[in-house]
Coordinates of C-alpha atoms (C1' of nucleotides) in Angstrom, one line a residue:
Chain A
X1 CA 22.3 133.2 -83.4
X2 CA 19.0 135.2 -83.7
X3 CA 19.0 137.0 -87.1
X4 CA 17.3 140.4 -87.8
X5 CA 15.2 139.8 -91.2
X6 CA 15.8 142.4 -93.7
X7 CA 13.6 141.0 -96.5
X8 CA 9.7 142.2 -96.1
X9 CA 9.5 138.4 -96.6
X10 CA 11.6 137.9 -93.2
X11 CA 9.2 140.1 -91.5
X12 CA 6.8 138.4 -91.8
X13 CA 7.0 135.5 -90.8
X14 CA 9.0 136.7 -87.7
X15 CA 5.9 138.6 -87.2
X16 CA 3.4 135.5 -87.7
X17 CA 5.8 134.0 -85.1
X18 CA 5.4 136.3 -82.6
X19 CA 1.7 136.3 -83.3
X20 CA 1.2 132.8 -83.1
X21 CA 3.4 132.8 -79.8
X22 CA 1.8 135.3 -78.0
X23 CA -1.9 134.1 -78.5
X24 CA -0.9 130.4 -77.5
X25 CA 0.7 131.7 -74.5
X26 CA -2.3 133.7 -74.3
X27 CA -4.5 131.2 -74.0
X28 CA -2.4 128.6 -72.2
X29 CA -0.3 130.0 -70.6
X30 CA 3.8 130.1 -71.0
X31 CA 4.9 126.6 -69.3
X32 CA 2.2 125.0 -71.6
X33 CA 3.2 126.4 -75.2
X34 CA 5.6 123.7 -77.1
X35 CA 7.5 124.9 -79.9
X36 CA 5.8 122.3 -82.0
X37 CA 2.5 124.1 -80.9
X38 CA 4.1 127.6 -82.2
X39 CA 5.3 126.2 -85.3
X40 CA 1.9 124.6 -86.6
X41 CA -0.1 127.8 -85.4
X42 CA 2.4 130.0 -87.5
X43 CA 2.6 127.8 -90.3
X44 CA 6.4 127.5 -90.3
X45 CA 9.5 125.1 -89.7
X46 CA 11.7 124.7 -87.0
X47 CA 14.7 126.2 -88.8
X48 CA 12.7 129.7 -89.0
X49 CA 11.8 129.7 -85.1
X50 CA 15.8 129.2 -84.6
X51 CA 16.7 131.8 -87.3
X52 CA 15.0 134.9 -86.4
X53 CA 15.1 134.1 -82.4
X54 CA 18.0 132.2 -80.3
X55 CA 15.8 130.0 -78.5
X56 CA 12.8 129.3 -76.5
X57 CA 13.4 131.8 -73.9
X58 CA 14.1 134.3 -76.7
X59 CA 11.2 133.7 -78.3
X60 CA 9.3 134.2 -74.6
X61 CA 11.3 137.5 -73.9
X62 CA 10.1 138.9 -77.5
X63 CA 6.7 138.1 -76.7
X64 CA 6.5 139.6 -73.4
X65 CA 7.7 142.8 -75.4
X66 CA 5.7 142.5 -78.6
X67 CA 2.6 142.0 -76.0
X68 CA 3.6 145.2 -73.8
X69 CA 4.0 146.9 -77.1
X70 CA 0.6 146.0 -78.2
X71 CA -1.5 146.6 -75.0
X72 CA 0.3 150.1 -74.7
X73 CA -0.8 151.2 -78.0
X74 CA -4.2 149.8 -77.7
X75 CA -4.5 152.3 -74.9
X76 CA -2.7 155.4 -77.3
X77 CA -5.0 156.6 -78.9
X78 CA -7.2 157.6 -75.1
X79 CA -3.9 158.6 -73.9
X80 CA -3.5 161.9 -74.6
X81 CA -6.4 163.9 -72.8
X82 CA -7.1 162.0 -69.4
X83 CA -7.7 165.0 -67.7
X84 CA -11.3 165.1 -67.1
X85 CA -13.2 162.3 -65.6
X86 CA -15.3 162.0 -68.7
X87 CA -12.4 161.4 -70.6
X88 CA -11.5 159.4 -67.8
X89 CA -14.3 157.3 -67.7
X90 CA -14.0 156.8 -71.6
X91 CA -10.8 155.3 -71.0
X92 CA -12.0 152.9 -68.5
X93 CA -14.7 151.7 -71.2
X94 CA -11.8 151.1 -73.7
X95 CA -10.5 149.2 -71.0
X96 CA -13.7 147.3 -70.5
X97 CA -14.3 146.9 -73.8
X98 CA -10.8 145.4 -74.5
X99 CA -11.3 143.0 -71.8
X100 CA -14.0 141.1 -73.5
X101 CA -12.2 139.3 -76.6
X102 CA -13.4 136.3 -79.1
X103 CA -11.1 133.8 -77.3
X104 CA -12.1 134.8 -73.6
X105 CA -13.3 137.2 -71.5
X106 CA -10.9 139.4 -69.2
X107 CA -7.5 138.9 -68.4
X108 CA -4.9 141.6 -68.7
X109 CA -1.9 140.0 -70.9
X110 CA 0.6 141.9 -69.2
X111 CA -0.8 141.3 -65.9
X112 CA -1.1 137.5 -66.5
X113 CA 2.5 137.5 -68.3
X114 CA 4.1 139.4 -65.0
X115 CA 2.2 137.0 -63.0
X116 CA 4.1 133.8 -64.8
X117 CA 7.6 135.7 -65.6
X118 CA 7.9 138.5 -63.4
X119 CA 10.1 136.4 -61.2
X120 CA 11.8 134.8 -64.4
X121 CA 14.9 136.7 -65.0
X122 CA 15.3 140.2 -64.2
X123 CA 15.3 142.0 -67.3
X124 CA 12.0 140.6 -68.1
X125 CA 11.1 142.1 -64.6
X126 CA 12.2 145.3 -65.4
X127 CA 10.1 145.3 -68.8
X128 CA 6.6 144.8 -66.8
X129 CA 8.0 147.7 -63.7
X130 CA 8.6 150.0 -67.5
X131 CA 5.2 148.7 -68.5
X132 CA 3.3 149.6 -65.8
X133 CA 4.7 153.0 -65.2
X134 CA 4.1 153.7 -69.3
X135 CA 0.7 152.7 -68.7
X136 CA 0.1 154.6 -66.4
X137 CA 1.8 157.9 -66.8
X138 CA -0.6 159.7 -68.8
X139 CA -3.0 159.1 -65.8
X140 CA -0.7 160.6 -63.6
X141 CA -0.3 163.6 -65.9
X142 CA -3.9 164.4 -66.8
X143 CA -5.0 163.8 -62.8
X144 CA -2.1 166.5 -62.1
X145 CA -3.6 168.5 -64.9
X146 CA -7.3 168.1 -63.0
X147 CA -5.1 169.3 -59.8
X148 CA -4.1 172.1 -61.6
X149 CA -6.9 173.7 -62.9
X150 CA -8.7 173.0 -59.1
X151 CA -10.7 170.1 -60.1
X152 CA -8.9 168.2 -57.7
X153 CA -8.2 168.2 -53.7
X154 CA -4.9 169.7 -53.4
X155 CA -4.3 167.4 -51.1
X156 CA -4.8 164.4 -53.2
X157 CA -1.9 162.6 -54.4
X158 CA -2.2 162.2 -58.0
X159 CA 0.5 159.2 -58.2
X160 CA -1.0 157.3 -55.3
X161 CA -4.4 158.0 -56.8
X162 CA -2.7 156.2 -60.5
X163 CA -1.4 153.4 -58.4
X164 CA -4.7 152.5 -56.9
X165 CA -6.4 152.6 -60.0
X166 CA -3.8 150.7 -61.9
X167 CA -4.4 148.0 -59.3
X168 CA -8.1 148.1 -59.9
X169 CA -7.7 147.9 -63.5
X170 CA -5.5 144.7 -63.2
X171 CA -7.7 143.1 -59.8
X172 CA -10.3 143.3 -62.1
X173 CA -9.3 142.3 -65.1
X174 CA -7.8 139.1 -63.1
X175 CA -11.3 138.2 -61.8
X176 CA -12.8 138.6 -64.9
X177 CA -10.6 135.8 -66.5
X178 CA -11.1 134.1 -63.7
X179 CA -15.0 134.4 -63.2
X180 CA -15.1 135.0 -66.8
X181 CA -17.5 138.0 -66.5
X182 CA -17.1 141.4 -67.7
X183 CA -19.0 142.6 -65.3
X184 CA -15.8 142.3 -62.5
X185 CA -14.0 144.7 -64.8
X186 CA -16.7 147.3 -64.1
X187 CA -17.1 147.0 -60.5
X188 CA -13.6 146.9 -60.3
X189 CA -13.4 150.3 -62.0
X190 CA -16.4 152.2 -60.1
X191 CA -14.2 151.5 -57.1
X192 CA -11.1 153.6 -58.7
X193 CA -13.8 155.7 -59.7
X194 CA -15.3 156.4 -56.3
X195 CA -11.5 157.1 -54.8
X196 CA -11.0 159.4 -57.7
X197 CA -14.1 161.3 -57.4
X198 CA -13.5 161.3 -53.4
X199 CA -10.8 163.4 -54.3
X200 CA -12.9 165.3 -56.6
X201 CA -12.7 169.3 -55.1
X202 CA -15.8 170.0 -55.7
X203 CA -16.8 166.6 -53.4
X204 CA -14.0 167.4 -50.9
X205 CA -15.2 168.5 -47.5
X206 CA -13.0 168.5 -44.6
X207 CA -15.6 166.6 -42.4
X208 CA -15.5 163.6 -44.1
X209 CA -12.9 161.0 -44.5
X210 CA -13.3 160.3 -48.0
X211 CA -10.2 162.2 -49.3
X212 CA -8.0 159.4 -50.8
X213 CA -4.8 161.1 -49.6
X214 CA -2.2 158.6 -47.6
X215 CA -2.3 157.2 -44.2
X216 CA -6.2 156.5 -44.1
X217 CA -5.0 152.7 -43.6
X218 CA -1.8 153.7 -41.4
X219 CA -1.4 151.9 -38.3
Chain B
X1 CA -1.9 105.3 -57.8
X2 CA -1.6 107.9 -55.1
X3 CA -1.8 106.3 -51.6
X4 CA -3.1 108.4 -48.5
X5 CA -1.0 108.3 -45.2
X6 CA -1.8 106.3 -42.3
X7 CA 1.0 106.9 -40.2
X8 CA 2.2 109.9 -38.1
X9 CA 5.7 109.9 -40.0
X10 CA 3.9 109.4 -43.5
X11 CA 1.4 112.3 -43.0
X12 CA 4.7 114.3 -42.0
X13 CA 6.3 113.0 -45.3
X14 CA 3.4 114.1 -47.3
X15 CA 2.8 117.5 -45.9
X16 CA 7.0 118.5 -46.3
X17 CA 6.5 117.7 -50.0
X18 CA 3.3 119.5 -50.0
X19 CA 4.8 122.8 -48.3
X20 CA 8.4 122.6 -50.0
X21 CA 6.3 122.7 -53.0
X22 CA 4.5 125.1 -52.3
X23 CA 7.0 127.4 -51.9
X24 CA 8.7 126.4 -54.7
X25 CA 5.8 127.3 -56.9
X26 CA 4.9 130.3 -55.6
X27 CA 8.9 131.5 -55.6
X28 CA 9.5 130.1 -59.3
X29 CA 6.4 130.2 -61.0
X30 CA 4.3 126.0 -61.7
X31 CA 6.4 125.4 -65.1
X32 CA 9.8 126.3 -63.8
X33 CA 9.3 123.8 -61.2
X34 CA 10.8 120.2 -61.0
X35 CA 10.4 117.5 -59.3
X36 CA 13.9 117.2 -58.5
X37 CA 14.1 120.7 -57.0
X38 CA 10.6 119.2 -54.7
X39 CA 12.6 116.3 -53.5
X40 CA 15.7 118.3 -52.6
X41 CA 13.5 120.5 -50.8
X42 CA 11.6 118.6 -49.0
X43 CA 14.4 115.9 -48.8
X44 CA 12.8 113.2 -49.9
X45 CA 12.8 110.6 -52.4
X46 CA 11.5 109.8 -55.6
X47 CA 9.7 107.5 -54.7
X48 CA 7.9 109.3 -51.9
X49 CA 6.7 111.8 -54.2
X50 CA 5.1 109.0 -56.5
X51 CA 3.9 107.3 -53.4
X52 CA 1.9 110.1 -52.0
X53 CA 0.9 112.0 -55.6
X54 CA -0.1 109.9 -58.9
X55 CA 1.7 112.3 -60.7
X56 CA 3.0 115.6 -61.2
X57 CA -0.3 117.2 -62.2
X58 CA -1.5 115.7 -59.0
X59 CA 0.7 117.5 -56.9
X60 CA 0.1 120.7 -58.3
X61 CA -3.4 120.3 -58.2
X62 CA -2.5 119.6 -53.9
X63 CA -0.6 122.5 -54.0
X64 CA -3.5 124.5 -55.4
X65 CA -5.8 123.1 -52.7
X66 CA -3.5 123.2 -50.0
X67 CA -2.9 127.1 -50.6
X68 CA -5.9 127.9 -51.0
X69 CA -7.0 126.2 -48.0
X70 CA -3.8 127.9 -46.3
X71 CA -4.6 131.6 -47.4
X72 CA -8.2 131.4 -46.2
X73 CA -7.2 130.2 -43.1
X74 CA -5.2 132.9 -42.4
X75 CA -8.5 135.0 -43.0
X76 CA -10.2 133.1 -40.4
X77 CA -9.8 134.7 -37.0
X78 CA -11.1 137.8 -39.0
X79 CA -14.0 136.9 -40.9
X80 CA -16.5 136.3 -38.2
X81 CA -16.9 140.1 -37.8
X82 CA -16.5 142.1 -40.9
X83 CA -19.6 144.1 -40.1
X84 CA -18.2 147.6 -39.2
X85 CA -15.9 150.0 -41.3
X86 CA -13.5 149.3 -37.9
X87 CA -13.6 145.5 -38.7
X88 CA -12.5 146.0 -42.8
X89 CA -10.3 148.7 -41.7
X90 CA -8.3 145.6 -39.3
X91 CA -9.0 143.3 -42.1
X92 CA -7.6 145.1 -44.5
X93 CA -4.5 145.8 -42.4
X94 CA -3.9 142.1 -42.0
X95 CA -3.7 141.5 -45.9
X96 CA -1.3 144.1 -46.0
X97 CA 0.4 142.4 -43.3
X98 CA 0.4 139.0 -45.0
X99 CA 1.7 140.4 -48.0
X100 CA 5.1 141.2 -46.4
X101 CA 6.8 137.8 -46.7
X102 CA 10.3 136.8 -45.8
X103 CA 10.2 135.2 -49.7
X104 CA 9.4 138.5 -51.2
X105 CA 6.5 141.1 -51.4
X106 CA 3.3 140.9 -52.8
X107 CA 1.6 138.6 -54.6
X108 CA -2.0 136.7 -53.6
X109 CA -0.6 132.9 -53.5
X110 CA -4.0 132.2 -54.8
X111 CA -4.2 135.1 -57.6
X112 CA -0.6 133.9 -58.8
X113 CA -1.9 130.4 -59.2
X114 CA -5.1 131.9 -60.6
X115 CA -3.4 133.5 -63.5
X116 CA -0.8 130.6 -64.5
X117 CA -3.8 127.9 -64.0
X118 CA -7.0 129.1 -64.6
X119 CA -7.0 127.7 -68.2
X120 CA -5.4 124.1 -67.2
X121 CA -8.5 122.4 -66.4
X122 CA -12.0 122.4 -65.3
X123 CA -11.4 121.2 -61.7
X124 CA -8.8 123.7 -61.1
X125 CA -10.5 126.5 -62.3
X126 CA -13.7 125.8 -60.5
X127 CA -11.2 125.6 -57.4
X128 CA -10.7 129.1 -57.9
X129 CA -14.0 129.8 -58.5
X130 CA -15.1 128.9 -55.1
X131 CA -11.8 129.8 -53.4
X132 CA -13.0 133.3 -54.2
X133 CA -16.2 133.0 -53.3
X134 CA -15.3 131.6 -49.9
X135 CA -13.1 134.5 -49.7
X136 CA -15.5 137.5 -50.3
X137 CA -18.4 135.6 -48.5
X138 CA -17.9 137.2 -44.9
X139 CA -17.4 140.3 -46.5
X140 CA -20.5 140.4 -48.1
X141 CA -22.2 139.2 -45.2
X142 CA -20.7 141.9 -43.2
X143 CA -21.9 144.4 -45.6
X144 CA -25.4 143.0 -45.2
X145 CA -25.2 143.2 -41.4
X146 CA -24.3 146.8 -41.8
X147 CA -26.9 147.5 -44.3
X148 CA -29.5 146.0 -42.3
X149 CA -28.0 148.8 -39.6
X150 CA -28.5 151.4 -41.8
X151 CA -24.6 151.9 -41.5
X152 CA -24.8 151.3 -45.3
X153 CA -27.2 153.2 -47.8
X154 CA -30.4 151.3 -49.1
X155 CA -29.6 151.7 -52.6
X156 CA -25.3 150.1 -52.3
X157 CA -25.3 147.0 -54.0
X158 CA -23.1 144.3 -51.1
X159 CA -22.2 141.7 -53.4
X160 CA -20.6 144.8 -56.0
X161 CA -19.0 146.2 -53.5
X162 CA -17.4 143.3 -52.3
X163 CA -16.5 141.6 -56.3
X164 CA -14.9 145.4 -56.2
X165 CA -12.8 144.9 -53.0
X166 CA -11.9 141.7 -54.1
X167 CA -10.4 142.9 -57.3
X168 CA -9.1 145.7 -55.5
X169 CA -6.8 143.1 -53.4
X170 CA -6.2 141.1 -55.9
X171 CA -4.7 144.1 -58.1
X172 CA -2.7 145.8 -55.1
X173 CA -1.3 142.2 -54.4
X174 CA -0.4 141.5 -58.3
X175 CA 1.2 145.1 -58.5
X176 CA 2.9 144.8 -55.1
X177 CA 4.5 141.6 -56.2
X178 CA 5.9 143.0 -59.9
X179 CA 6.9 146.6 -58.0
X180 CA 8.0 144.8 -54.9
X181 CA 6.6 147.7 -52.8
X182 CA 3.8 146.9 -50.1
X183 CA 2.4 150.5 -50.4
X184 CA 1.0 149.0 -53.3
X185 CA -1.1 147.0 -51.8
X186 CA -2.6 150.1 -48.5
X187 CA -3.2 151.9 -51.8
X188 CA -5.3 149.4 -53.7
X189 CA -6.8 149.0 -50.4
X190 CA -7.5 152.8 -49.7
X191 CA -9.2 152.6 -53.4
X192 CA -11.8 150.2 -51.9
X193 CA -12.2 152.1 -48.7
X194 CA -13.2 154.9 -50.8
X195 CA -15.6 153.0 -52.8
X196 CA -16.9 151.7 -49.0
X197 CA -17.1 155.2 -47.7
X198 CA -18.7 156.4 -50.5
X199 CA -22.1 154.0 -49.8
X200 CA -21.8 155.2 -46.4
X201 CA -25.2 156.1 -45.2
X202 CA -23.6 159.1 -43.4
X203 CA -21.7 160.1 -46.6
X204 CA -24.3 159.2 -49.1
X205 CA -25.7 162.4 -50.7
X206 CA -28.3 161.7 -53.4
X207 CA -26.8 165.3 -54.9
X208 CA -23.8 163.7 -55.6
X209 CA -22.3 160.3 -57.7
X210 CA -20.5 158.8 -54.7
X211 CA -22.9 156.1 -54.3
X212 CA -21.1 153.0 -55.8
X213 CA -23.9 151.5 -57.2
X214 CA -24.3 149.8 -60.9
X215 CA -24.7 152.1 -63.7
X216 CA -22.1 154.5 -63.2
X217 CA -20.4 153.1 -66.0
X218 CA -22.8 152.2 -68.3
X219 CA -22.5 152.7 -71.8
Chain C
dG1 C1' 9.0 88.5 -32.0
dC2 C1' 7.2 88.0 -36.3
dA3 C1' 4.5 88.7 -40.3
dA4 C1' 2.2 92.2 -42.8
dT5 C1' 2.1 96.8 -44.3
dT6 C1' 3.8 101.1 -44.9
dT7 C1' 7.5 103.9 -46.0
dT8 C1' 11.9 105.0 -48.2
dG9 C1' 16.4 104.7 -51.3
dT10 C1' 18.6 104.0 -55.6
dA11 C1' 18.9 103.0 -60.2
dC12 C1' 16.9 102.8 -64.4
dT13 C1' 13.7 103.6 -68.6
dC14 C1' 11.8 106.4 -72.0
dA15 C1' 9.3 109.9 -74.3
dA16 C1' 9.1 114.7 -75.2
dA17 C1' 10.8 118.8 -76.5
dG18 C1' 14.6 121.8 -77.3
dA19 C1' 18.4 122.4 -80.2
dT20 C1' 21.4 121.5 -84.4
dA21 C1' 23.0 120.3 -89.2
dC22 C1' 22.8 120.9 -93.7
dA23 C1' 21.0 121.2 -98.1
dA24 C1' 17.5 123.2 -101.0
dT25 C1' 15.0 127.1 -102.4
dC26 C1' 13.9 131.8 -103.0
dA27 C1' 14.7 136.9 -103.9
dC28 C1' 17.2 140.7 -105.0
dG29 C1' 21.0 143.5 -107.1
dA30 C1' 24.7 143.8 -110.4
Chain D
dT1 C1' 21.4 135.7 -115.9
dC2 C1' 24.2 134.9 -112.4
dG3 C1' 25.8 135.1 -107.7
dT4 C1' 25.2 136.0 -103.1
dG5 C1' 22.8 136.2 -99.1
dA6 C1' 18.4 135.5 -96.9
dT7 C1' 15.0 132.2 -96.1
dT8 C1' 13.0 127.6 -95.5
dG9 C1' 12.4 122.2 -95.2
dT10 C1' 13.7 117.9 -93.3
dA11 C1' 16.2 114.8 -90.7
dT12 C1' 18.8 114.1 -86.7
dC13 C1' 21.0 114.7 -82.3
dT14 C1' 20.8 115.6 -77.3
dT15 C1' 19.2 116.7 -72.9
dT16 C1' 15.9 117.1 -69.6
dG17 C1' 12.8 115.5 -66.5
dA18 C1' 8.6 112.7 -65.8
dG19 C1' 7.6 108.2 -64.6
dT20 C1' 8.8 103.0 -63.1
dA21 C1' 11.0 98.9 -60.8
dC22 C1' 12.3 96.8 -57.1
dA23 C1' 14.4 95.9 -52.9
dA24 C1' 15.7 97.6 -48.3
dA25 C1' 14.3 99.6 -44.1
dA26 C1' 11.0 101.0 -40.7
dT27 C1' 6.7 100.6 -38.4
dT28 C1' 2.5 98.6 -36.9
dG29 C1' -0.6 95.0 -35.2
dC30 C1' -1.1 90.5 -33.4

DNA sequence: GCAATTTTGTACTCAAAGATACAATCACGA
DNA sequence: TCGTGATTGTATCTTTGAGTACAAAATTGC
């Protein structure tokens, strides 16, 4: 059975596990990471792996959680004040920037986790559903915010407007890994960019189309 | 080694395991799949599989091809004539469309794949590489065509616009498939549209930052 | 119809990797 | 210092699933 350590001692290396873990899988992907691979990264025997986590899948869960964790506090510190598209568009160059790391360029960690797992089992499911609506919830809130004080269409809908961009954040991020470029994550952005500022007030005219509001695409 | 149909009833063989497979994968995820669970599926042999496929890795890599192949195909009929906001609107319906399976919602076969395999090897990833490429191609040219029309303002970058439309699909597909919600994908989708509109010649005002071109988010 | 080739069925081998056993060592509090 | 529990090292067991062997059945070409 998976102990909790108590020891500062314990922590750490449950923590070095974890660390180790989560970059292999990181880098290779869940199906590809042996826990041979996690002990030598982490610099520990077999018996720890098995005392601080059940088993494999354990192990897996806890780094699909340490990762959320991790990714949703990178993003904290922006979090509070995304009510203005400048501060807007400083988020989105945290983003950028955190897209371009020393062992690859691009790639979302949650997106490519709930791209492997999110079928998996259904707790783990409900972790990347949390996830995503965490991450994007102070969006929602500054965009209402923007709405409030008239810098936004009234008609916009500020959650559908979070959900597009969301989806542009992890589209690009996904062809970035893919195309390793950097630049994909930009593009990607400039299009949640243009649908935001199309639903900018002071860019909303009633003759044109390019309030983001539903049913544009309706059949 | 791998041997290549000649007959009628072998090239049926081989295309069962290729499709059960398929679907297997994209259901389950590459690692959670075995090759019992292709045999039962396609209801076959062992020995079949080893006949047709050198070995697992070979399949996969089939799979990859065959999908990709698949998903693009499915484009076909539409990609002749991407050349007018009309003909990306009734593009863009059709991806929605195709993301509305009987085996769940969401989720680019292709940008699944992409994330779980991207790292497994040169060949693969180069697959991908060009699978997307393929895939934005007639966009692109259709962009050009409308350019060249003056439908599209001078200054809009078509190969940006169409990297962001591609992440925009890719992103409304990975988030439909975790939320299990197809407006996902009309909203990613609508994101693009915007970022379209906005290089509209009609719409494009040089007093305003609506035009999507490069530099809007640069440091 | 018959030989040659392709296709298929079943049983088996074997290595890899997950999981366990258990003793040794360490760290902290009394 | 001593004892207790937490932590770690090593060796071993067990299961899974990829890969192989080989013969039977079906199909094709002559």
């Amino acid at each position: 059975m998976a102990t909790e350590p108590t020891t500062a001692r314990g922590r750490a290396t449950r923590a070095r596990i974890l660390q180790a873990a989560s970059e292999l899988i990181f880098r290779n992907g869940v199906g590809a990471v042996r826990l041979d691979d996690v002990e030598a990264a982490a610099g520990v025997g077999r018996s720890q792996l098995y005392h601080y986590f059940t088993d494999r899948d354990d192990l897996v869960r806890a780094v699909v959680h340490a990762t959320i964790d991790t990714v949703l506090a990178m993003q904290k510190p922006r979090y509070a004040t995304l009510d203005s598209l400048l501060r807007i568009d400083e988020w989105f160059e945290s983003i950028i920037a955190n897209g371009i790391r020393p062992e690859g360029v691009g790639g979302c960690a949650i997106g490519l986790l709930a791209a492997q797992l999110s079928e998996h089992d259904h707790v783990t499911r409900q972790a990347f559903l949390d996830a995503f609506t965490r991450w994007e919830a102070p969006l929602i809130e500054g965009l209402s915010r923007m709405q409030q004080r008239g810098e936004l269409a009234v008609g916009a809908d500020v959650v559908e407007l979070a959900d597009l961009t969301m989806a542009a954040i992890q589209g690009g991020l996904l062809l970035a890994h893919v195309r390793r470029s950097p630049h994909q994550i930009r593009l990607a952005l400039q299009g949640a960019r243009a649908a935001l500022l199309a639903s900018t007030a002071s860019s909303a005219r009633p003759d044109d189309m390019s309030g983001a509001s539903a049913g544009d695409l309706s059949p």
